[in-house]
Coordinates of C-alpha atoms in Angstrom, one line a residue:
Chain W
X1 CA 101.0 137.0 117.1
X2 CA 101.3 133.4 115.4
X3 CA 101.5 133.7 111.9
X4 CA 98.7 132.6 109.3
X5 CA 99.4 130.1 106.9
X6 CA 100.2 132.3 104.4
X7 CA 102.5 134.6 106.3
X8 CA 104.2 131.1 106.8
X9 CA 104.7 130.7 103.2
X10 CA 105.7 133.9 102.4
X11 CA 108.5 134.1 105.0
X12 CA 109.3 130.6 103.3
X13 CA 109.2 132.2 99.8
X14 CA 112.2 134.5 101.3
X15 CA 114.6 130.9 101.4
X16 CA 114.4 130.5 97.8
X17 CA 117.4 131.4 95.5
X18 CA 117.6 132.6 92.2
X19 CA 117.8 130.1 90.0
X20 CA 116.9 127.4 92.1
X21 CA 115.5 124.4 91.7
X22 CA 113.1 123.4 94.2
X23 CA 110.5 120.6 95.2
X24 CA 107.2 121.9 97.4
X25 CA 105.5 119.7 99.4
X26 CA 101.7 119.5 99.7
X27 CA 99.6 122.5 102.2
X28 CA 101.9 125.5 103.2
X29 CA 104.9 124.8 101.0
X30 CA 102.8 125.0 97.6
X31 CA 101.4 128.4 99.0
X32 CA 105.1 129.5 98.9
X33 CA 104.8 129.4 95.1
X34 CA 102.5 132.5 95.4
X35 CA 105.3 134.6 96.9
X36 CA 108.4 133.9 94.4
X37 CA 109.9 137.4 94.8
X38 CA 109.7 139.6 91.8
X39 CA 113.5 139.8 91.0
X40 CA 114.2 135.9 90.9
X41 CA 113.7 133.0 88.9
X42 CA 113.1 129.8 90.1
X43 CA 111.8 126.0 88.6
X44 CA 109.3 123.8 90.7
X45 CA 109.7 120.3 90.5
X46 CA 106.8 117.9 90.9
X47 CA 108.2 114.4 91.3
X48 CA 105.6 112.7 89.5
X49 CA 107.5 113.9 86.4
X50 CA 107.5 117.5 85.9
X51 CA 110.6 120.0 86.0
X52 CA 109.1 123.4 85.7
X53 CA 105.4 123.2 87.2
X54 CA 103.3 126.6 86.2
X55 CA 100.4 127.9 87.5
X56 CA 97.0 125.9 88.0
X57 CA 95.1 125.5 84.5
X58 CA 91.8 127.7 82.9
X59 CA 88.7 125.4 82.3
X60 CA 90.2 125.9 79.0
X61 CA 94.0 124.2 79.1
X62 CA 92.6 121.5 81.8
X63 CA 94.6 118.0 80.5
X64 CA 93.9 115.2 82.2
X65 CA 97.4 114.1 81.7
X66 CA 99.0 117.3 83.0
X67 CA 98.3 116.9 86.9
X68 CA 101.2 117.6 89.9
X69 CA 102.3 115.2 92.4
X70 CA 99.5 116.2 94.4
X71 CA 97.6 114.6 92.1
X72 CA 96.1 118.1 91.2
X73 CA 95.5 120.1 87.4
X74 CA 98.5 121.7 86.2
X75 CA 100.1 123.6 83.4
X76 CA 103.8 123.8 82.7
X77 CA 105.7 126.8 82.5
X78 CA 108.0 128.6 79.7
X79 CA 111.3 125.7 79.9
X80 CA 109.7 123.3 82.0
X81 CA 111.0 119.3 80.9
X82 CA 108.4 116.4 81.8
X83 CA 110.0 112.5 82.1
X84 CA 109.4 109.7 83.8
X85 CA 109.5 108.8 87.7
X86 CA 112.5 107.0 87.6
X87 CA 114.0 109.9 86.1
X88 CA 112.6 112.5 88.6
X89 CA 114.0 110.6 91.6
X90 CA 117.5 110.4 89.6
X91 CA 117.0 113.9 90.1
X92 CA 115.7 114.4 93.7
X93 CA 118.3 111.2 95.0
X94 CA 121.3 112.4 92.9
X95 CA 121.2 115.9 94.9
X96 CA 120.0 118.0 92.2
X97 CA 117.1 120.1 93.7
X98 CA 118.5 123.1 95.8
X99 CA 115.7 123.1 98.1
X100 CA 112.6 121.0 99.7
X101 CA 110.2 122.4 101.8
X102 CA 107.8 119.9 103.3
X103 CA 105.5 119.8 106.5
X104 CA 105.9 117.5 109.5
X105 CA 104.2 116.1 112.6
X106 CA 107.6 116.3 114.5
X107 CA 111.4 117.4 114.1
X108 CA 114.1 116.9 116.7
X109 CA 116.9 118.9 117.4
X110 CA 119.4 115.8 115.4
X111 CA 117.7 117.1 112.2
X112 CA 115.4 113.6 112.1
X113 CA 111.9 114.0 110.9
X114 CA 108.5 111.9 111.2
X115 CA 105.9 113.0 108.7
X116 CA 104.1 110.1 107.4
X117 CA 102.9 107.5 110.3
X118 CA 100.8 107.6 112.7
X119 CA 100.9 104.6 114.6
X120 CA 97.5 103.3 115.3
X121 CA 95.4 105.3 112.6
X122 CA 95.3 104.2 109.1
X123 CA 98.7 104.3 107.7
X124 CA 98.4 105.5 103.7
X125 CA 102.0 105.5 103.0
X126 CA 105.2 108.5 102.6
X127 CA 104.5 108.9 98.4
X128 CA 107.6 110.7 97.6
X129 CA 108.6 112.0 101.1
X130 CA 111.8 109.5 102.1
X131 CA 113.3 110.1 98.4
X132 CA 112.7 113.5 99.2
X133 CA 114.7 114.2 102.8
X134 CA 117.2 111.9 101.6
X135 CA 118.1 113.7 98.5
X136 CA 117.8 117.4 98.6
X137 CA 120.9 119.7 99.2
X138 CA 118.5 121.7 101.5
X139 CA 115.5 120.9 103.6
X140 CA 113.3 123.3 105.4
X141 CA 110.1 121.6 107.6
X142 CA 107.1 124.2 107.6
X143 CA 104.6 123.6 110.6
X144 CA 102.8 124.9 113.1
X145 CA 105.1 125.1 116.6
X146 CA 102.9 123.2 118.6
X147 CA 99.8 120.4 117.8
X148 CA 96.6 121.8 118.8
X149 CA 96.6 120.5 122.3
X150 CA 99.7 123.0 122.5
X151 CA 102.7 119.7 123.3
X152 CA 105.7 120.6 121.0
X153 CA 106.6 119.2 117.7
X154 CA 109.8 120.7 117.9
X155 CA 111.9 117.4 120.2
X156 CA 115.0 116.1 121.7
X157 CA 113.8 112.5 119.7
X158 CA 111.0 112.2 117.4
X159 CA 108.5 109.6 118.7
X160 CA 107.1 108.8 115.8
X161 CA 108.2 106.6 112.8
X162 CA 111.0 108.7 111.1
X163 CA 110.7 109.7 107.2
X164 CA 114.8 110.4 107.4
X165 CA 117.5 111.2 109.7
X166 CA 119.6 113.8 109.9
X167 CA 118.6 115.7 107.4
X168 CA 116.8 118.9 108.1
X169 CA 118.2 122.0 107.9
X170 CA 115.9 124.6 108.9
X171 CA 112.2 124.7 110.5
X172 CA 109.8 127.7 109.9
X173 CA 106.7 127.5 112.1
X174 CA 104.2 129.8 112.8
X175 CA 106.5 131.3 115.9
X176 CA 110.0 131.3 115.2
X177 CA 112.5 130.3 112.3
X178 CA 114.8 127.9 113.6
X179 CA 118.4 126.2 112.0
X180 CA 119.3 122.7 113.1
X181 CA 122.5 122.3 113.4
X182 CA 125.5 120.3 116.6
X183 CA 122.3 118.8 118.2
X184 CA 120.3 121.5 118.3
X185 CA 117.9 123.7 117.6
X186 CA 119.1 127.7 117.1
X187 CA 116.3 130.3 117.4
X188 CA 117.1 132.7 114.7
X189 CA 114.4 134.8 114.0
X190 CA 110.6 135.3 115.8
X191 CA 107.7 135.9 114.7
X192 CA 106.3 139.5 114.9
X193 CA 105.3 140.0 118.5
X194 CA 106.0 136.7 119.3
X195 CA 108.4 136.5 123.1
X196 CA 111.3 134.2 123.3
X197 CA 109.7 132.8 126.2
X198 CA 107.0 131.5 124.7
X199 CA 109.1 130.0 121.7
X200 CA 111.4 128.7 124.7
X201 CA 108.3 127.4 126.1
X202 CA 106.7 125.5 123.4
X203 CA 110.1 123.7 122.1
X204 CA 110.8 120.7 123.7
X205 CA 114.3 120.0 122.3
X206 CA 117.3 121.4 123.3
X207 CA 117.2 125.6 122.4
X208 CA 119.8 127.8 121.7
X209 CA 118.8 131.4 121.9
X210 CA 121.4 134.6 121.1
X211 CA 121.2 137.5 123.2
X212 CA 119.6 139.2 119.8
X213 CA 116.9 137.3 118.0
X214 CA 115.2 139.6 115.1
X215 CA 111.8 139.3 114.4
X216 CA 110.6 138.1 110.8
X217 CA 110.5 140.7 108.1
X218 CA 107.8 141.1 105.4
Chain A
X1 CA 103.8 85.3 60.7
X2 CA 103.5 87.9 62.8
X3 CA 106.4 89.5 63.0
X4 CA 106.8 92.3 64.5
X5 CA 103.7 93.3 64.8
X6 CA 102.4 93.0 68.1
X7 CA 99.0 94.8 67.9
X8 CA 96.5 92.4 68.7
X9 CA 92.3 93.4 68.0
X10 CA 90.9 92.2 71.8
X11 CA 91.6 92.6 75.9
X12 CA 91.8 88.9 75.6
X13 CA 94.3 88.3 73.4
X14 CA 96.1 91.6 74.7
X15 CA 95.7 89.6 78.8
X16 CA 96.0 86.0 77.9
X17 CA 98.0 84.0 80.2
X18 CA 96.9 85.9 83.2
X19 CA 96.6 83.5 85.8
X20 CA 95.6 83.6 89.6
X21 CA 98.4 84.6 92.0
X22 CA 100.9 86.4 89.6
X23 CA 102.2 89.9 89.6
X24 CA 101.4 92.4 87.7
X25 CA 103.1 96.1 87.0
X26 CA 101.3 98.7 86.2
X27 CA 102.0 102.3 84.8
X28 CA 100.4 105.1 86.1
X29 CA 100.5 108.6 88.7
X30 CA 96.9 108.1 90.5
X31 CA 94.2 107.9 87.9
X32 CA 96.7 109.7 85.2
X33 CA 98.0 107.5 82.4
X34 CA 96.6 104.4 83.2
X35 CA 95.7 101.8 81.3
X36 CA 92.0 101.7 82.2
X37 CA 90.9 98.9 79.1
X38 CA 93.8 96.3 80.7
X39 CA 92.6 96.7 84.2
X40 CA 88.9 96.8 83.0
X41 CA 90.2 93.5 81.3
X42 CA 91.7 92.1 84.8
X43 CA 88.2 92.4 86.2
X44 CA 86.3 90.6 83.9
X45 CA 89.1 88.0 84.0
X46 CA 88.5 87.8 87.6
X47 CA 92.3 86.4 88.1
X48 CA 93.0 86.0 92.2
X49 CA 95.0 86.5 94.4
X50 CA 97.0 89.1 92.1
X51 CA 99.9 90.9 93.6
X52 CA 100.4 94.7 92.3
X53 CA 103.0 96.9 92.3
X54 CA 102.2 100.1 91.6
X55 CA 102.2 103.7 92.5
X56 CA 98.5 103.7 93.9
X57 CA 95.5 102.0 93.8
X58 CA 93.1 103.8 92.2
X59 CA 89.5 105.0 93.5
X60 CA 86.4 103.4 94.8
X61 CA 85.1 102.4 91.4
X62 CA 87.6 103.6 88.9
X63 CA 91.5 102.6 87.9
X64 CA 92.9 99.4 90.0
X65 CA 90.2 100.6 92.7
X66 CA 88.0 98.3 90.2
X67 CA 90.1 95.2 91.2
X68 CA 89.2 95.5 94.8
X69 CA 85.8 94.7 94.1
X70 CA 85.8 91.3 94.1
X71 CA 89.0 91.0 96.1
X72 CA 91.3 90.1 93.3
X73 CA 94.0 91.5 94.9
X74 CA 96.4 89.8 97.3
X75 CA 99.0 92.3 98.2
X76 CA 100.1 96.1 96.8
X77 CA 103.1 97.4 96.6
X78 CA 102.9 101.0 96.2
X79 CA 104.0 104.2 97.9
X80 CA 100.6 106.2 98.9
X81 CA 96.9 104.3 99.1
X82 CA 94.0 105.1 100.9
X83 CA 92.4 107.1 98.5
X84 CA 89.2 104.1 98.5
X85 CA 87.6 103.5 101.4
X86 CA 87.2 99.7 99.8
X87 CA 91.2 99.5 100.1
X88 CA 91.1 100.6 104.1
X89 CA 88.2 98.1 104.5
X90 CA 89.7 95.2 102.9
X91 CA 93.3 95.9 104.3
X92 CA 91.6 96.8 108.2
X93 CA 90.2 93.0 107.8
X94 CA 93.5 91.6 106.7
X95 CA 92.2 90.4 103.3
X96 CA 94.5 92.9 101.8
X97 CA 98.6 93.0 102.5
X98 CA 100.4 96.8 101.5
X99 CA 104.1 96.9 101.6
X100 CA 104.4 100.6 101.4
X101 CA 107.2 101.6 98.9
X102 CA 109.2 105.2 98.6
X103 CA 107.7 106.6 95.6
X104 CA 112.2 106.9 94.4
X105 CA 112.5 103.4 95.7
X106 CA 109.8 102.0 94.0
X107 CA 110.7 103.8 90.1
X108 CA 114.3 102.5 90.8
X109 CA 112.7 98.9 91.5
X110 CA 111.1 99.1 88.9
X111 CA 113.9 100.1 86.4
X112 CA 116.4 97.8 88.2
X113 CA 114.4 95.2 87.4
X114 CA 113.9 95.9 83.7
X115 CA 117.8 96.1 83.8
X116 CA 118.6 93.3 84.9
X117 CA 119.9 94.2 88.3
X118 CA 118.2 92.4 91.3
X119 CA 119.3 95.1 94.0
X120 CA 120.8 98.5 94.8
X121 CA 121.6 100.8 97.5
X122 CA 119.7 104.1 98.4
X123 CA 120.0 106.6 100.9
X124 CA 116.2 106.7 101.0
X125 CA 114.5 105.0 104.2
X126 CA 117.7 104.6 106.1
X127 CA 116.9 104.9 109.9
X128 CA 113.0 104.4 108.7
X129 CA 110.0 101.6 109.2
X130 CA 111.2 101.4 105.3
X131 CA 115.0 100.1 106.4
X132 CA 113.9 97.9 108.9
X133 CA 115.6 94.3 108.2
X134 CA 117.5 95.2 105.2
X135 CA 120.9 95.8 104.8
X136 CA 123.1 98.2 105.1
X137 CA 126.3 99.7 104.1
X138 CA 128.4 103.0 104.5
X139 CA 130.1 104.7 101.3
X140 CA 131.8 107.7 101.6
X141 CA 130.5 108.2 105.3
X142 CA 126.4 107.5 104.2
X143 CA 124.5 105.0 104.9
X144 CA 122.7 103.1 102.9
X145 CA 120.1 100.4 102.2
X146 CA 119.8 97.8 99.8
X147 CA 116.8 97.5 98.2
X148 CA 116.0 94.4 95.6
X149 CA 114.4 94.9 92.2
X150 CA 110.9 94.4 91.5
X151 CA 110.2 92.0 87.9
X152 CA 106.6 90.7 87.3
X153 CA 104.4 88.2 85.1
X154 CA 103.1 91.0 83.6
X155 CA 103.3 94.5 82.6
X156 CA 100.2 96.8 82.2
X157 CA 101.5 99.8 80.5
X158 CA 99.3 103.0 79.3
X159 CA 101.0 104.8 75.9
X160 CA 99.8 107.9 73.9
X161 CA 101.3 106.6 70.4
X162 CA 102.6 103.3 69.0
X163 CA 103.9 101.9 66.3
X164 CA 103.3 98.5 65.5
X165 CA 107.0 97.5 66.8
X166 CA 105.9 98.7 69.9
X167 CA 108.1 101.6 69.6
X168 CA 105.7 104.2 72.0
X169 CA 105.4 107.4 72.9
X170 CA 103.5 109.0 76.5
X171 CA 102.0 112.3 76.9
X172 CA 102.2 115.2 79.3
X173 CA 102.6 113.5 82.9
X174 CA 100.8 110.4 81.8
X175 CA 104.0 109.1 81.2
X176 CA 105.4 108.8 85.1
X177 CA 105.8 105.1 86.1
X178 CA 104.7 104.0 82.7
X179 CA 108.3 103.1 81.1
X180 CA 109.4 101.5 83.7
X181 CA 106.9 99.5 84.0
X182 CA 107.2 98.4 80.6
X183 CA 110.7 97.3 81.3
X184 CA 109.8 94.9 83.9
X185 CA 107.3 92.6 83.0
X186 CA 107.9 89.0 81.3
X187 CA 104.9 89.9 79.0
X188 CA 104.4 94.1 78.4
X189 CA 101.1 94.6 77.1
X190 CA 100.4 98.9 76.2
X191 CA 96.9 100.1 75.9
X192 CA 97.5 103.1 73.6
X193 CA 95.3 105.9 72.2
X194 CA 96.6 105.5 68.6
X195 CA 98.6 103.7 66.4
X196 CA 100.6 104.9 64.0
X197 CA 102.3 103.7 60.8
X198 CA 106.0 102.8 61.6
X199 CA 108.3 105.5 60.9
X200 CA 105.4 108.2 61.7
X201 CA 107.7 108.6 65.4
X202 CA 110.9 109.8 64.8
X203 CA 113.1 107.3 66.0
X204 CA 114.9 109.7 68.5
X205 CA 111.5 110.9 69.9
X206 CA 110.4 107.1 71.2
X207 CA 110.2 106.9 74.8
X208 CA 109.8 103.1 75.1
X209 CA 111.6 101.4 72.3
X210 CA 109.8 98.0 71.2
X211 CA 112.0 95.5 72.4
X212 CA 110.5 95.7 75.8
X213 CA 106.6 95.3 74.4
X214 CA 104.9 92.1 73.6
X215 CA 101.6 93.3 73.4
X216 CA 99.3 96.4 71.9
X217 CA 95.6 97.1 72.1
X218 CA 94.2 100.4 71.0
X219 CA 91.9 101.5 73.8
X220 CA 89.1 103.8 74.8
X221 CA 90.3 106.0 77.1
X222 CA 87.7 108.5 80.3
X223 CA 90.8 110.1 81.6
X224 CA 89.0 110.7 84.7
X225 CA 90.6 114.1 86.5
X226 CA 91.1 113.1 90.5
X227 CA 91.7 116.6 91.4
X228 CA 90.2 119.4 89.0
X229 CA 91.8 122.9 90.0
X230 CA 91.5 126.1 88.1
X231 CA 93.4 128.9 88.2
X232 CA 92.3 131.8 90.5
X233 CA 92.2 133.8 87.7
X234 CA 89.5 131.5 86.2
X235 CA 85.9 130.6 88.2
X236 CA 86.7 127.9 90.5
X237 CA 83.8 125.2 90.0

């Protein structure tokens, strides 16, 4: 069985470190937030400006000048720091966060990523994305393993406009959790009842699959 | 003699000098901390051919989505748009020109330009539509593009508290591109929600000190909430 969006999240919620600082994108990576294990602590950054992001506000504490990059109500949590934007790329660029987790319309097996243009539809720009991929010390892609007409978003060459190159690490999808790494993509876990054939079968790029590849754990 | 103090009592003494086809800066994260009375001011003014450089562009009726009404705008520079259908219409017919920005690249701009230095390099939008035609170098084994400053005519810059030196304060996430922005214009004008008696901000608490502000109007601020979400815990509307 594919996994639902928020089994996605929560196998991405197992990536994060304690004490990590880390920056989630907008859709499944901000559902992550929900399954920060018990035993850890960890600070989210919102590159708008906020080190520390907390959960989303009562009718109560709503500020109209407390929102998140997605442009969304927030509160900050206990030791959370708010500055401006220069400062919260200074940040991202300088390769201070520990982790990003972002979403993607392709990845190829050379780490490059294309998240933000579609060529042909209306093009409303990457926000924070490029600052993003260039700068973390760690980047993980969440998506689905195939688009909905079942091609692969998992390639030997992105065909789409890239957002970075090089720079993804790791790919969790609703099949398989993948590492990028010589060129390639290695299978390293699957999802629960999912075959390595189909994962073999719906990634495009170049595959490298160990005799023993665990299923996910929950 | 005025002196220092820079607080002037109307939009048009705070926009004077505004004139067709200049740029102008502006602070602000979507519709959070901008500075609604100065763009409100831009409208009436009906100044063409403007170019602006920031962050977004508003909403269909609301923030710099107000400028697009009567086509006052030239060309944006910002990182993320779309949010008006007015803006897709307008840029679809070509009356509109977007140079999309990395959000990074654009604060740096920005900053750079308040500085006093007219380029740098960055990492970001290397091997992207974003590097395309710029320059390049390799340090330490990266590679990297160099991106020039951004300076304009003027600077539209929303504050929470001023002094009459201009010495400001921001609140919350209001303050995002806002002090940058500040930096980089030949004339800064703030709309803040208050002003205070000098000495009232500590003087290691200012965010913007004054030297970088022309210009102050106290202004009427909606505040308007883009995205309102509650906590689960709470009854979502």
């Amino acid at each position: 069985m594919s996994l639902s969006r928020e089994q996605i999240a929560m196998r991405v919620a197992q990536e994060f470190g304690d004490g990590h600082y880390i920056n989630l994108g907008i859709g499944i990576p901000t559902l992550a937030a929900n399954y920060v294990a018990d035993d850890i602590e960890v600070m989210l950054q919102s590159e708008n400006g906020l080190l520390g992001m907390g959960p989303y506000p009562t009718e109560e504490q709503v500020d109209a000048d407390m929102i998140n990059a997605g442009k969304e109500t927030v509160t900050a949590a206990t030791g959370a720091s708010i500055f401006n934007s220069a400062e919260s790329f200074a940040m991202i660029r300088g390769g201070h966060v520990d982790l990003t987790v972002l979403g993607a319309f392709e990845v190829d097996c050379h780490g490059n990523i294309a998240s933000w243009m579609i060529p042909g539809k209306l093009i409303k720009g990457m926000g924070g994305a490029m600052d993003l991929v260039a700068g973390a010390q760690n980047i993980i892609v969440t998506m689905t393993h195939a688009d909905k007409h079942g091609n692969s978003k998992l390639l030997e060459q992105c065909t789409l406009p890239l957002t970075g190159v090089n720079c993804i690490n790791k790919i969790i999808t609703d099949l398989a959790v993948i590492e990028v790494k010589d060129g390639a993509f290695h299978l390293v876990e699957r999802a629960p009842g999912v075959s390595i054939d189909e994962i073999k079968s719906k990634t495009a790029g170049k595959l490298v699959v160990t005799d023993n590849v665990p299923e996910m754990m929950f | 003699m005025a002196g220092f103090n820079k607080v002037v009592d109307s939009y048009e003494a705070a926009m004077a000098g505004l004139q067709d086809n200049m740029t102008v800066i502006a602070g602000g994260f979507g519709l959070c901390g901008i500075p609604e009375g100065l763009i409100a001011q831009i409208k009436k003014m009906n100044t063409k051919g403007l170019t602006v450089v920031s962050n977004n562009c508003g909403v269909d009726g609301f923030g710099l989505g107000l400028l697009l009404e009567e086509k006052q705008i030239k060309k944006m520079v910002s990182s993320y748009v779309g949010e008006n259908a007015l803006f897709e219409q307008q840029l679809l017919n070509g009356e509109l020109e977007v140079e999309l920005t990395p959000q990074g690249t654009l604060a740096e701009k920005m900053r750079a330009g308040g500085a006093g230095i007219p380029a740098f390099y960055t990492a970001t939008g290397f091997g992207t539509p974003v590097g395309e035609g710029k320059e390049s170098r390799k340090f330490n084994g990266r590679d990297y593009i160099l991106e020039e400053s951004i300076t304009g005519d003027f600077a539209i810059v929303k504050a929470y508290k001023a002094d009459r030196y201009g010495n400001c304060i921001y609140r919350h996430t209001a303050q995002n591109f806002n002090p940058m922005a500040a930096t980089a214009g030949k004339i800064t004008v703030l709309e803040v929600e208050e002003i205070v008696e000098p000495g009232e901000l500590s003087p290691s608490e200012i965010h913007t000190p004054g030297i970088y502000v022309d210009r102050i109007i106290v202004g009427k601020f909606e505040k308007r909430i883009e995205r309102k979400i509650l906590s689960s815990a709470s009854n979502n509307q």
